[in-house]
Short mmCIF file of C-alpha atoms and ligand atoms in Angstrom, two decimals:
data_model
loop_
_atom_site.label_atom_id
_atom_site.label_comp_id
_atom_site.label_asym_id
_atom_site.label_seq_id
_atom_site.Cartn_x
_atom_site.Cartn_y
_atom_site.Cartn_z
CA UNK L 1 9.15 -7.10 -19.37
CA UNK L 2 6.38 -5.95 -16.92
CA UNK L 3 7.88 -7.95 -13.90
CA UNK L 4 4.03 -9.28 -13.70
CA UNK L 5 5.04 -12.54 -13.73
CA UNK L 6 7.45 -12.82 -10.95
CA UNK L 7 6.40 -9.84 -8.66
CA UNK L 8 6.01 -11.64 -5.27
CA UNK L 9 3.37 -8.72 -4.15
CA UNK L 10 0.56 -7.35 -6.73
CA UNK L 11 -1.37 -4.50 -5.58
CA UNK L 12 -4.48 -4.00 -8.86
CA UNK L 13 -6.50 -1.03 -8.51
CA UNK L 14 -9.63 -1.91 -9.94
CA UNK L 15 -11.84 1.65 -10.98
CA UNK L 16 -15.40 2.27 -11.06
CA UNK L 17 -16.19 2.08 -14.58
CA UNK L 18 -14.78 -1.50 -14.83
CA UNK L 19 -16.84 -2.16 -11.76
CA UNK L 20 -20.27 -0.55 -12.25
CA UNK L 21 -22.09 -1.25 -15.49
CA UNK L 22 -25.83 -0.49 -16.05
CA UNK L 23 -27.17 -3.11 -14.04
CA UNK L 24 -24.95 -2.60 -11.08
CA UNK L 25 -21.86 -4.52 -10.00
CA UNK L 26 -20.17 -6.04 -13.40
CA UNK L 27 -20.34 -9.42 -12.56
CA UNK L 28 -19.01 -11.04 -16.02
CA UNK L 29 -16.21 -9.08 -15.53
CA UNK L 30 -15.39 -9.48 -12.27
CA UNK L 31 -15.47 -13.59 -12.37
CA UNK L 32 -13.04 -13.02 -15.22
CA UNK L 33 -10.72 -11.00 -13.08
CA UNK L 34 -11.18 -13.25 -9.99
CA UNK L 35 -9.98 -15.79 -12.12
CA UNK L 36 -7.08 -13.99 -12.93
CA UNK L 37 -5.88 -13.40 -9.35
CA UNK L 38 -6.47 -16.76 -8.98
CA UNK L 39 -4.62 -17.51 -11.51
CA UNK L 40 -1.67 -15.62 -10.13
CA UNK L 41 -2.39 -16.81 -6.17
CA UNK L 42 -1.84 -20.49 -7.39
CA UNK L 43 1.84 -19.41 -8.85
CA UNK L 44 2.48 -18.16 -5.25
CA UNK L 45 1.73 -14.68 -5.58
CA UNK L 46 -0.09 -12.05 -3.52
CA UNK L 47 -2.49 -10.29 -4.65
CA UNK L 48 -4.00 -7.01 -2.76
CA UNK L 49 -6.87 -5.22 -4.80
CA UNK L 50 -7.76 -1.68 -4.61
CA UNK L 51 -11.50 -1.44 -5.54
CA UNK L 52 -13.52 1.80 -6.63
CA UNK L 53 -17.45 1.39 -7.11
CA UNK L 54 -18.82 2.31 -3.40
CA UNK L 55 -19.94 5.65 -4.83
CA UNK L 56 -21.56 4.43 -7.84
CA UNK L 57 -23.22 1.28 -6.55
CA UNK L 58 -24.66 3.23 -3.86
CA UNK L 59 -25.96 5.92 -6.19
CA UNK L 60 -27.70 3.25 -7.88
CA UNK L 61 -28.51 1.83 -4.73
CA UNK L 62 -30.58 4.54 -3.29
CA UNK L 63 -31.51 6.09 -6.81
CA UNK L 64 -30.12 9.13 -6.19
CA UNK L 65 -30.87 12.51 -8.51
CA UNK L 66 -28.50 12.49 -11.27
CA UNK L 67 -27.86 16.19 -10.31
CA UNK L 68 -23.87 16.66 -8.25
CA UNK L 69 -24.64 15.31 -5.23
CA UNK L 70 -23.43 17.38 -1.52
CA UNK L 71 -21.03 15.89 0.23
CA UNK L 72 -23.12 13.89 3.31
CA UNK L 73 -25.08 12.44 -0.09
CA UNK L 74 -21.96 11.08 -1.56
CA UNK L 75 -21.04 9.56 1.54
CA UNK L 76 -23.98 8.12 2.08
CA UNK L 77 -23.92 6.58 -1.59
CA UNK L 78 -20.57 5.16 -0.40
CA UNK L 79 -22.16 3.63 2.54
CA UNK L 80 -24.74 1.78 0.84
CA UNK L 81 -22.52 0.94 -2.15
CA UNK L 82 -19.76 -0.08 -0.22
CA UNK L 83 -21.47 -3.29 1.25
CA UNK L 84 -22.93 -3.76 -2.36
CA UNK L 85 -19.70 -3.80 -2.94
CA UNK L 86 -18.27 -6.13 -1.41
CA UNK L 87 -20.62 -8.48 -1.72
CA UNK L 88 -20.30 -8.11 -5.26
CA UNK L 89 -16.56 -9.26 -4.45
CA UNK L 90 -17.40 -11.80 -2.24
CA UNK L 91 -19.30 -13.34 -4.55
CA UNK L 92 -16.96 -13.41 -7.29
CA UNK L 93 -14.14 -14.34 -5.34
CA UNK L 94 -15.98 -17.67 -3.68
CA UNK L 95 -15.82 -19.76 -6.60
CA UNK L 96 -11.83 -19.73 -6.38
CA UNK L 97 -12.11 -20.48 -2.96
CA UNK L 98 -11.04 -17.35 -2.09
CA UNK L 99 -12.28 -14.90 1.53
CA UNK L 100 -12.48 -11.21 0.86
CA UNK L 101 -11.51 -9.22 3.29
CA UNK L 102 -12.76 -4.92 3.54
CA UNK L 103 -10.44 -3.02 4.61
CA UNK L 104 -11.18 1.04 4.57
CA UNK L 105 -8.61 3.55 4.76
CA UNK L 106 -8.29 7.29 5.07
CA UNK L 107 -5.67 9.32 4.70
CA UNK L 108 -4.21 9.56 7.76
CA UNK L 109 -4.64 5.69 8.09
CA UNK L 110 -1.26 6.25 5.40
CA UNK L 111 0.46 8.79 7.23
CA UNK L 112 -0.25 8.36 10.77
CA UNK L 113 2.53 5.57 11.16
CA UNK L 114 1.40 3.75 14.47
CA UNK L 115 -2.41 3.47 12.42
CA UNK L 116 -0.22 3.05 9.28
CA UNK L 117 1.61 -0.09 11.60
CA UNK L 118 -1.45 -1.46 12.42
CA UNK L 119 -3.21 -1.29 8.97
CA UNK L 120 -0.01 -2.75 7.11
CA UNK L 121 -0.14 -5.47 10.12
CA UNK L 122 -3.73 -6.27 9.54
CA UNK L 123 -2.66 -6.77 5.77
CA UNK L 124 0.26 -8.96 5.97
CA UNK L 125 -1.90 -11.14 7.91
CA UNK L 126 -4.68 -11.36 5.79
CA UNK L 127 -1.90 -11.67 2.80
CA UNK L 128 -0.62 -14.73 4.89
CA UNK L 129 -3.54 -16.54 5.96
CA UNK L 130 -4.24 -16.08 1.83
CA UNK L 131 -7.30 -14.13 2.27
CA UNK L 132 -7.84 -11.44 -0.88
CA UNK L 133 -7.85 -7.88 1.22
CA UNK L 134 -9.98 -5.36 -0.92
CA UNK L 135 -9.00 -1.78 0.10
CA UNK L 136 -11.22 1.28 -0.09
CA UNK L 137 -10.78 4.50 1.05
CA UNK L 138 -13.21 5.13 3.86
CA UNK L 139 -15.42 7.57 2.13
CA UNK L 140 -18.09 7.73 5.15
CA UNK L 141 -15.31 9.78 7.53
CA UNK L 142 -13.65 11.75 5.35
CA UNK L 143 -13.99 15.55 4.01
CA UNK L 144 -13.02 17.09 0.62
CA UNK L 145 -9.75 18.30 2.57
CA UNK L 146 -8.62 15.41 3.62
CA UNK L 147 -9.84 12.77 1.14
CA UNK L 148 -7.01 10.65 -1.42
CA UNK L 149 -10.45 11.12 -3.50
CA UNK L 150 -8.86 8.88 -6.35
CA UNK L 151 -7.70 5.45 -5.89
CA UNK L 152 -4.93 5.55 -7.50
CA UNK L 153 -2.86 7.47 -5.17
CA UNK L 154 -4.71 5.55 -2.55
CA UNK L 155 -3.31 2.34 -4.01
CA UNK L 156 0.07 3.79 -4.17
CA UNK L 157 0.11 4.17 -0.61
CA UNK L 158 -1.02 0.54 -0.02
CA UNK L 159 1.41 -0.87 -2.29
CA UNK L 160 4.19 1.29 -0.19
CA UNK L 161 3.12 0.38 2.85
CA UNK L 162 3.05 -3.59 2.03
CA UNK L 163 6.30 -3.15 0.14
CA UNK L 164 4.47 -4.69 -2.99
CA UNK L 165 6.50 -5.03 -6.18
CA UNK L 166 3.74 -4.08 -8.76
CA UNK L 167 1.19 -1.76 -8.96
CA UNK L 168 -1.26 -2.36 -11.88
CA UNK L 169 -3.88 0.96 -12.34
CA UNK L 170 -6.61 -0.88 -14.72
CA UNK L 171 -7.50 2.21 -16.69
CA UNK L 172 -9.65 2.59 -19.54
CA UNK L 173 -6.88 3.71 -21.59
CA UNK L 174 -4.05 1.31 -22.29
CA UNK L 175 -0.72 3.81 -20.78
CA UNK L 176 0.59 6.73 -21.27
CA UNK L 177 0.73 8.22 -24.84
CA UNK L 178 2.54 11.58 -25.72
CA UNK L 179 -0.47 13.25 -26.27
CA UNK L 180 -4.28 12.71 -25.65
CA UNK L 181 -4.33 9.75 -28.41
CA UNK L 182 -8.50 10.75 -28.27
CA UNK L 183 -7.50 13.76 -29.79
CA UNK L 184 -4.17 13.67 -31.16
CA UNK L 185 -3.68 11.25 -34.00
CA UNK L 186 0.08 11.58 -33.61
CA UNK L 187 -0.37 10.68 -29.80
CA UNK L 188 2.27 8.17 -29.45
CA UNK L 189 2.07 5.30 -26.54
CA UNK L 190 5.14 5.12 -24.29
CA UNK L 191 5.77 1.27 -23.36
CA UNK L 192 8.30 2.18 -20.59
CA UNK L 193 9.36 4.84 -18.27
CA UNK L 194 12.54 4.34 -16.92
CA UNK L 195 12.41 7.58 -14.82
CA UNK L 196 9.49 10.10 -14.13
CA UNK L 197 10.91 13.50 -15.93
CA UNK L 198 8.95 16.73 -15.88
CA UNK L 199 8.68 16.00 -20.13
CA UNK L 200 6.98 12.62 -19.40
CA UNK L 201 4.55 14.32 -16.20
CA UNK L 202 3.96 17.28 -19.10
CA UNK L 203 2.51 14.66 -21.03
CA UNK L 204 0.24 13.50 -18.33
CA UNK L 205 -1.12 17.37 -17.66
CA UNK L 206 -3.17 19.64 -19.42
CA UNK L 207 -5.91 18.11 -22.15
CA UNK L 208 -4.38 14.84 -21.18
CA UNK L 209 -5.25 14.88 -17.37
CA UNK L 210 -8.54 14.26 -17.48
CA UNK L 211 -7.56 10.98 -19.68
CA UNK L 212 -10.13 8.09 -18.59
CA UNK L 213 -13.51 8.58 -16.72
CA UNK L 214 -13.50 7.87 -13.08
CA UNK L 215 -11.69 10.45 -10.59
CA UNK L 216 -8.12 9.59 -11.02
CA UNK L 217 -7.53 10.67 -14.65
CA UNK L 218 -3.77 10.17 -16.19
CA UNK L 219 -2.31 12.80 -13.86
CA UNK L 220 -3.36 11.37 -10.92
CA UNK L 221 -2.06 7.92 -12.14
CA UNK L 222 1.40 9.53 -12.96
CA UNK L 223 1.44 11.02 -9.23
CA UNK L 224 1.12 7.29 -7.80
CA UNK L 225 3.29 6.45 -9.87
CA UNK L 226 5.91 8.61 -8.46
CA UNK L 227 4.61 7.12 -4.79
CA UNK L 228 5.22 4.19 -5.95
CA UNK L 229 8.63 4.48 -7.80
CA UNK L 230 10.05 5.94 -5.00
CA UNK L 231 8.85 3.07 -2.52
CA UNK L 232 10.51 0.40 -5.37
CA UNK L 233 7.08 -0.52 -6.86
CA UNK L 234 7.26 -0.54 -10.60
CA UNK L 235 3.44 0.82 -11.88
CA UNK L 236 1.48 -0.72 -14.52
CA UNK L 237 -1.09 1.24 -16.51
CA UNK L 238 -2.89 -1.02 -18.87
CA UNK L 239 -6.62 -1.45 -20.07
CA UNK L 240 -8.74 -3.15 -17.33
CA UNK L 241 -11.73 -3.87 -19.82
CA UNK L 242 -10.29 -7.06 -21.14
CA UNK L 243 -11.74 -9.78 -18.84
CA UNK L 244 -8.50 -11.24 -17.96
CA UNK L 245 -5.97 -8.06 -17.88
CA UNK L 246 -3.58 -9.27 -15.31
CA UNK L 247 -3.19 -12.03 -17.99
CA UNK L 248 -3.01 -9.77 -21.01
CA UNK L 249 -0.70 -7.56 -19.95
CA UNK L 250 1.66 -10.85 -19.23
CA UNK L 251 0.70 -11.84 -22.83
CA UNK L 252 2.34 -8.86 -24.01
CA UNK L 253 -0.76 -6.51 -24.71
CA UNK L 254 -0.29 -2.80 -24.40
CA UNK L 255 0.57 -1.68 -21.07
CA UNK L 256 2.81 1.44 -20.01
CA UNK L 257 5.52 0.35 -17.48
CA UNK L 258 6.88 2.74 -14.72
CA UNK L 259 10.17 1.57 -13.54
CA UNK L 260 10.71 1.70 -9.47
CA UNK L 261 13.64 3.90 -9.02
CA UNK L 262 14.52 1.77 -5.83
CA UNK L 263 13.38 -1.50 -3.93
CA UNK L 264 10.84 -1.71 -1.35
CA UNK L 265 13.16 -3.20 0.92
CA UNK L 266 15.50 -0.33 0.53
CA UNK L 267 12.91 2.55 0.14
CA UNK L 268 11.65 1.45 3.76
CA UNK L 269 15.29 1.25 5.56
CA UNK L 270 16.01 4.41 4.05
CA UNK L 271 12.74 5.61 5.29
CA UNK L 272 13.28 5.00 8.88
CA UNK L 273 16.99 6.14 8.37
CA UNK L 274 15.83 9.37 7.32
CA UNK L 275 12.71 10.90 7.69
CA UNK L 276 11.75 10.03 11.22
CA UNK L 277 12.52 12.10 13.86
CA UNK L 278 13.53 9.90 16.92
CA UNK L 279 11.44 9.91 19.68
CA UNK L 280 13.89 7.90 22.07
CA UNK L 281 16.53 5.45 22.34
CA UNK L 282 17.21 1.84 23.27
CA UNK L 283 21.00 1.54 24.70
CA UNK L 284 22.21 -2.18 23.90
CA UNK L 285 25.34 -4.31 25.07
CA UNK L 286 28.06 -5.09 23.31
CA UNK L 287 26.18 -8.91 22.31
CA UNK L 288 23.38 -7.28 21.03
CA UNK L 289 24.92 -4.34 19.16
CA UNK L 290 26.69 -7.34 16.92
CA UNK L 291 23.43 -9.09 16.25
CA UNK L 292 22.20 -5.74 15.04
CA UNK L 293 24.89 -5.10 12.81
CA UNK L 294 24.54 -8.71 11.24
CA UNK L 295 21.31 -7.78 10.23
CA UNK L 296 19.17 -9.50 13.34
CA UNK L 297 15.97 -8.37 15.10
CA UNK L 298 16.88 -6.30 18.47
CA UNK L 299 15.74 -8.71 21.44
CA UNK L 300 14.70 -7.32 24.95
CA UNK L 301 17.62 -9.49 26.55
CA UNK L 302 20.14 -7.06 24.98
CA UNK L 303 19.07 -3.89 26.01
CA UNK L 304 20.48 -2.45 28.84
CA UNK L 305 17.74 1.02 28.98
CA UNK L 306 15.49 3.17 27.53
CA UNK L 307 15.61 6.69 27.28
CA UNK L 308 12.81 9.17 25.53
CA UNK L 309 9.27 8.88 25.58
CA UNK L 310 8.33 6.48 22.24
CA UNK L 311 5.08 5.09 21.52
CA UNK L 312 4.45 1.50 19.80
CA UNK L 313 6.00 2.17 16.23
CA UNK L 314 7.67 5.21 16.98
CA UNK L 315 11.23 5.52 15.56
CA UNK L 316 14.08 5.57 18.15
CA UNK L 317 17.70 5.13 17.84
CA UNK L 318 20.03 2.05 19.11
CA UNK L 319 23.05 3.10 20.25
CA UNK L 320 26.15 1.10 22.09
CA UNK L 321 27.26 1.67 25.65
CA UNK L 322 29.95 3.84 24.59
CA UNK L 323 27.64 6.13 22.93
CA UNK L 324 27.51 5.28 19.15
CA UNK L 325 24.93 4.97 17.11
CA UNK L 326 24.00 1.23 15.68
CA UNK L 327 20.57 1.62 13.80
CA UNK L 328 17.29 3.35 13.54
CA UNK L 329 14.59 1.30 13.76
CA UNK L 330 10.75 1.15 14.54
CA UNK L 331 10.53 -0.16 18.21
CA UNK L 332 7.53 -2.60 19.14
CA UNK L 333 6.89 -1.56 22.74
CA UNK L 334 5.74 1.82 23.98
CA UNK L 335 8.37 3.41 26.45
CA UNK L 336 7.34 2.10 29.71
CA UNK L 337 6.78 -1.29 28.75
CA UNK L 338 10.05 -1.58 26.87
CA UNK L 339 12.15 -0.21 29.98
CA UNK L 340 10.45 -2.81 32.24
CA UNK L 341 11.21 -5.82 29.37
CA UNK L 342 14.93 -4.35 29.51
CA UNK L 343 17.27 -7.92 29.96
CA UNK L 344 14.37 -10.22 29.69
CA UNK L 345 14.65 -13.75 27.69
CA UNK L 346 11.72 -13.34 25.14
CA UNK L 347 9.56 -16.01 26.69
CA UNK L 348 9.42 -13.78 30.07
CA UNK L 349 7.87 -10.88 28.61
CA UNK L 350 4.22 -11.93 28.51
CA UNK L 351 4.36 -12.85 31.89
CA UNK L 352 5.36 -9.51 32.89
CA UNK L 353 3.37 -7.46 30.13
CA UNK L 354 0.07 -9.69 29.78
CA UNK L 355 1.37 -9.47 26.00
CA UNK L 356 4.04 -10.02 23.45
CA UNK L 357 4.81 -8.18 20.50
CA UNK L 358 8.31 -10.16 19.82
CA UNK L 359 11.40 -8.30 19.55
CA UNK L 360 11.56 -4.78 20.49
CA UNK L 361 12.87 -3.68 16.86
CA UNK L 362 12.08 -6.50 14.35
CA UNK L 363 15.14 -7.00 11.75
CA UNK L 364 12.81 -5.86 8.56
CA UNK L 365 12.11 -2.02 10.77
CA UNK L 366 15.84 -1.60 11.39
CA UNK L 367 18.27 0.33 9.37
CA UNK L 368 21.92 0.37 9.93
CA UNK L 369 23.96 3.93 10.49
CA UNK L 370 26.58 3.82 7.64
CA UNK L 371 29.24 3.05 9.99
CA UNK L 372 27.84 -0.18 11.31
CA UNK L 373 26.93 -1.44 7.73
CA UNK L 374 30.63 -0.92 7.55
CA UNK L 375 31.34 -2.94 10.35
CA UNK L 376 29.08 -5.45 9.94
N1 LIG F 401 -13.55 6.01 -3.39
C1 LIG F 401 -14.59 5.97 -4.54
C2 LIG F 401 -15.60 4.77 -4.45
O1 LIG F 401 -15.45 3.99 -4.34
C3 LIG F 401 -13.75 5.66 -5.86
C4 LIG F 401 -12.74 6.67 -5.75
C5 LIG F 401 -11.84 6.64 -7.31
O2 LIG F 401 -13.00 6.99 -8.27
O3 LIG F 401 -10.60 6.61 -7.34
O4 LIG F 401 -16.61 4.96 -4.85
#
């Protein structure tokens, strides 16, 4: 079981080798792949595509020399190729009545929380609108030091960001082997990995690290799988060159499934509860405290006052008036605005601020303190 047939949200990483043929974008492969995507969407599943290929398409478009390119040349190629890449996706998705939307991310966007939240909100909105987001690294603005460089890890971060249940890495090998199958006939295929142990990681190292063309070899695929597993997302590594690679996996073709070590919701909540230094606090009345304990959003109406200087998207502590911590959460307003709307009903927020971002802290972005969970 790969979970592909039942997943609600799927991120599929498509590598350059699949998309770019000798004549530019491989339209036949793209058409078949998009039919596969359309089939999943018709079942009510949301699919987000992480697509490489800008560099390879741009290099061809600009007729750049065969030698190793300089960084500005690579970036020029990516800029020229990205529009060709999007055109290819648009043309391939159009027959299925699906619009594509381009999202270009850098590592900062997945690490700086405010940008992370904005990017997430955009992707959520696109998915809700039935659009297919097509994500790539924003190669034009990144330098080698701050690049992801490979779309495997970018795809894992995106999967984490949107709480995907399955990440599919389409590759030129059909999964993970105990050794490099091209050189070692005794190499055995692993159908399922329940935990990424050092032994498993070692299999992807050494001679096997570069298995596969494209930037990401097996080592980066496992690095991606590690990010995904901790975020509650199962990773499926499989051969992408088949016409309908997702269907093939569902039909039982070879793949390696790397299980998640938690659920997306639990991973997200533990990230909020544990890994963020709170920038301030919201002090709430009894009614709001009880609502938060029951897993409801924190509305401005129940907040007495705010403490500290926080930005939209920062982590804050939610305390009752006796000073007990009830929860931590990501606040949707900056401190000054939050203070202005304390005690106000939701409908009164917009007249005061000129905008509304909904509740001060949405239920999805709240992690209850252990004792509050016990009382709930
Ligand atoms: N962002 C690069 C491109 O579109 C691809 C990175 C990768 O190969 O994973 O050309």
